Coordinates of C-alpha atoms in Angstrom, one line a residue:
X319 CA 52.3 55.5 -9.7
X320 CA 48.4 55.1 -9.6
X321 CA 47.2 52.2 -7.0
X322 CA 50.8 51.0 -7.2
X323 CA 51.2 50.4 -10.8
X324 CA 53.1 52.5 -13.4
X325 CA 50.8 54.4 -15.5
X326 CA 51.6 55.0 -19.0
X327 CA 52.1 58.7 -20.0
X328 CA 50.6 60.2 -16.7
X329 CA 51.1 63.9 -15.9
X330 CA 50.1 66.4 -13.4
X331 CA 46.3 67.2 -12.9
X332 CA 44.8 70.5 -14.8
X333 CA 44.9 72.3 -11.7
X334 CA 47.7 72.2 -8.8
X335 CA 46.0 70.6 -5.7
X336 CA 46.9 73.4 -3.3
X337 CA 44.8 75.9 -5.4
X338 CA 41.8 73.0 -5.1
X339 CA 42.2 72.7 -1.3
X340 CA 42.5 76.6 -0.8
X341 CA 39.2 76.8 -2.3
X342 CA 37.5 74.1 -0.2
X343 CA 34.4 76.0 1.5
X344 CA 30.9 75.4 2.2
X345 CA 29.1 75.6 -1.9
X346 CA 26.1 78.2 -2.3
X347 CA 25.0 80.4 0.0
X348 CA 21.9 82.0 -1.6
X349 CA 20.1 80.0 -4.8
X350 CA 19.4 83.0 -6.8
X351 CA 20.8 83.3 -10.5
X352 CA 22.5 80.1 -10.6
X353 CA 23.7 78.4 -13.4
X354 CA 23.5 74.5 -14.1
X355 CA 26.5 72.6 -15.7
X356 CA 25.5 69.0 -17.0
X357 CA 28.4 66.3 -17.3
X358 CA 27.9 62.4 -18.3
X359 CA 30.9 59.9 -18.1
X360 CA 32.0 58.3 -21.4
X361 CA 29.9 55.3 -21.4
X362 CA 26.5 57.5 -20.3
X363 CA 26.3 55.2 -16.9
X364 CA 26.5 58.2 -14.8
X365 CA 26.0 62.2 -14.7
X366 CA 26.8 64.9 -12.8
X367 CA 25.0 68.1 -12.4
X368 CA 27.0 71.1 -10.5
X369 CA 25.6 74.8 -9.7
X370 CA 27.5 78.3 -9.5
X371 CA 27.1 81.5 -8.6
X372 CA 28.8 84.9 -8.8
X373 CA 28.8 86.4 -5.2
X374 CA 30.6 89.9 -5.3
X375 CA 33.6 89.3 -7.1
X376 CA 33.6 85.4 -6.3
X377 CA 31.8 82.4 -7.5
X378 CA 30.2 79.7 -5.1
X379 CA 29.7 76.1 -6.5
X380 CA 28.8 72.9 -5.3
X381 CA 27.4 69.6 -6.7
X382 CA 23.3 69.2 -7.3
X383 CA 23.2 66.0 -8.6
X384 CA 24.4 62.4 -9.5
X385 CA 22.3 59.7 -11.3
X386 CA 23.5 56.5 -11.8
X387 CA 21.7 55.2 -15.1
X388 CA 20.0 57.9 -16.5
X389 CA 17.5 58.4 -19.6
X390 CA 17.6 61.9 -21.0
X391 CA 14.2 62.3 -20.1
X392 CA 15.1 61.4 -16.3
X393 CA 18.0 64.2 -17.0
X394 CA 16.2 66.8 -18.5
X395 CA 12.7 66.4 -15.8
X396 CA 15.4 66.8 -13.2
X397 CA 16.5 70.1 -15.1
X398 CA 13.2 71.0 -15.1
X399 CA 12.2 70.8 -11.8
X400 CA 15.4 72.6 -10.7
X401 CA 14.1 75.6 -12.9
X402 CA 10.7 75.7 -11.5
X403 CA 12.3 75.7 -7.7
X404 CA 15.1 78.6 -8.7
X405 CA 15.8 80.9 -10.3
X406 CA 18.5 79.6 -13.0
X407 CA 19.9 81.8 -15.3
X408 CA 22.0 79.0 -17.3
X409 CA 22.8 75.9 -18.5
X410 CA 25.9 74.5 -19.6
X411 CA 26.5 71.7 -21.3
X412 CA 29.1 70.0 -24.0
X413 CA 26.8 69.9 -27.0
X414 CA 28.9 67.6 -29.0
X415 CA 28.2 65.2 -26.1
X416 CA 25.2 65.9 -24.6
X417 CA 23.5 67.7 -28.5
X418 CA 20.4 65.7 -28.1
X419 CA 19.6 66.7 -24.3
X420 CA 21.1 70.3 -25.3
X421 CA 17.7 70.5 -27.9
X422 CA 15.5 68.4 -25.3
X423 CA 15.5 71.6 -22.9
X424 CA 15.9 74.4 -25.5
X425 CA 12.4 73.4 -26.6
X426 CA 11.2 73.2 -23.3
X427 CA 12.1 77.3 -22.7
X428 CA 14.9 77.1 -20.9
X429 CA 18.3 79.3 -21.1
X430 CA 20.9 76.6 -22.6
X431 CA 24.5 77.4 -23.4
X432 CA 26.0 74.7 -26.0
X433 CA 30.0 74.6 -25.4
X434 CA 31.7 73.4 -28.5
X435 CA 35.5 72.8 -28.4
X436 CA 37.2 76.1 -28.7
X437 CA 34.3 77.7 -26.1
X438 CA 35.2 74.6 -23.4
X439 CA 39.8 75.2 -24.3
X440 CA 38.3 78.7 -23.1
X441 CA 36.1 77.4 -20.3
X442 CA 38.8 75.6 -18.6
X443 CA 41.2 78.1 -19.0
X444 CA 38.7 80.5 -17.4
X445 CA 38.2 78.4 -14.5
X446 CA 41.9 77.5 -14.2
X447 CA 42.5 81.4 -13.9
X448 CA 39.5 81.8 -11.1
X449 CA 40.9 79.0 -8.9
X450 CA 44.2 80.7 -9.0
X451 CA 42.9 84.2 -7.8
X452 CA 41.1 82.7 -5.1
X453 CA 38.2 83.3 -6.8
X454 CA 35.7 80.3 -6.5
X455 CA 34.5 78.5 -3.3
X456 CA 33.7 74.8 -3.4
X457 CA 31.6 72.7 -1.3
X458 CA 34.3 70.1 -1.2
X459 CA 32.2 67.4 -2.4
X460 CA 34.0 63.5 -2.3
X461 CA 33.2 62.9 -5.7
X462 CA 34.4 66.6 -7.3
X463 CA 37.7 65.5 -4.8
X464 CA 37.6 62.9 -6.5
X465 CA 37.0 63.5 -10.3
X466 CA 39.3 66.4 -9.8
X467 CA 42.5 65.1 -8.8
X468 CA 41.6 62.7 -12.4
X469 CA 41.6 65.2 -14.8
X470 CA 44.1 65.6 -16.9
X471 CA 44.8 68.3 -20.1
X472 CA 45.4 68.1 -23.3
X473 CA 47.0 70.4 -26.0
X474 CA 45.3 71.4 -29.3
X475 CA 47.7 73.3 -31.1
X476 CA 48.5 76.9 -28.8
X477 CA 45.0 76.6 -26.5
X478 CA 43.7 73.5 -24.1
X479 CA 41.0 71.6 -22.5
X480 CA 40.3 68.9 -19.4
X481 CA 40.5 65.9 -21.4
X482 CA 38.4 63.0 -20.6
X483 CA 40.1 60.3 -23.1
X484 CA 43.9 61.4 -21.0
X485 CA 42.3 61.7 -17.9
X486 CA 42.3 59.1 -14.9
X487 CA 38.5 57.8 -14.9
X488 CA 35.3 59.7 -15.1
X489 CA 35.5 63.4 -14.4
X490 CA 31.7 64.3 -14.9
X491 CA 31.6 66.1 -11.8
X492 CA 34.9 67.9 -12.8
X493 CA 33.9 68.9 -16.7
X494 CA 29.7 69.9 -14.8
X495 CA 31.6 72.4 -11.7
X496 CA 34.0 73.9 -15.1
X497 CA 30.9 75.0 -17.6
X498 CA 28.8 75.9 -14.5
X499 CA 31.9 78.6 -13.2
X500 CA 32.4 79.3 -16.8
X501 CA 28.8 80.4 -17.9
X502 CA 28.3 82.1 -14.2
X503 CA 31.5 84.2 -15.3
X504 CA 30.3 84.9 -18.9
X505 CA 26.8 85.8 -17.7
X506 CA 27.8 88.8 -15.6
X507 CA 29.1 90.3 -19.1
X508 CA 25.3 91.4 -20.3
X509 CA 22.7 89.1 -21.4
X510 CA 23.0 85.2 -21.8
X511 CA 23.5 84.0 -25.2
X512 CA 21.5 81.3 -26.5
X513 CA 23.0 78.9 -29.2

């Protein structure tokens, strides 16, 4: 049941609630070497920018901005201003969904990670594992809490990802956080991959 109505085909969320609750903390304490994750709602009415940073063997994350009715120019301008004020080592986004923004940020010389379907599958599994192993601390942002509870999975063969279509509402804060955490974990092994 959702809002006291039966929801056909409803399933468990992508992450057990107890793992998400255990990860609640202060968010990012030191803003040097952060990774930004960007995602938009299905109908492009809202955009969320999340940040993640590696601290020792753990990761801290928090939401940076939530923009209502944004234009691509506004999003790009905000990201560029963030990059001018903080050392950003990567910007992660779903290239299938935000291809034009990805190109605009790359043209500005920013370190963009354009994630495609298979890499998003890997990102979802990696971030799930990070939560399961107690390696993530999030700022308990109300928008992230809401979007996390809505996120459902969809299987593609033997892999899975958090699905915009299957989820119970907007999940842009969740996906932006997943993208940021994944690239923060991936970027640690060597040079930043810009695609």
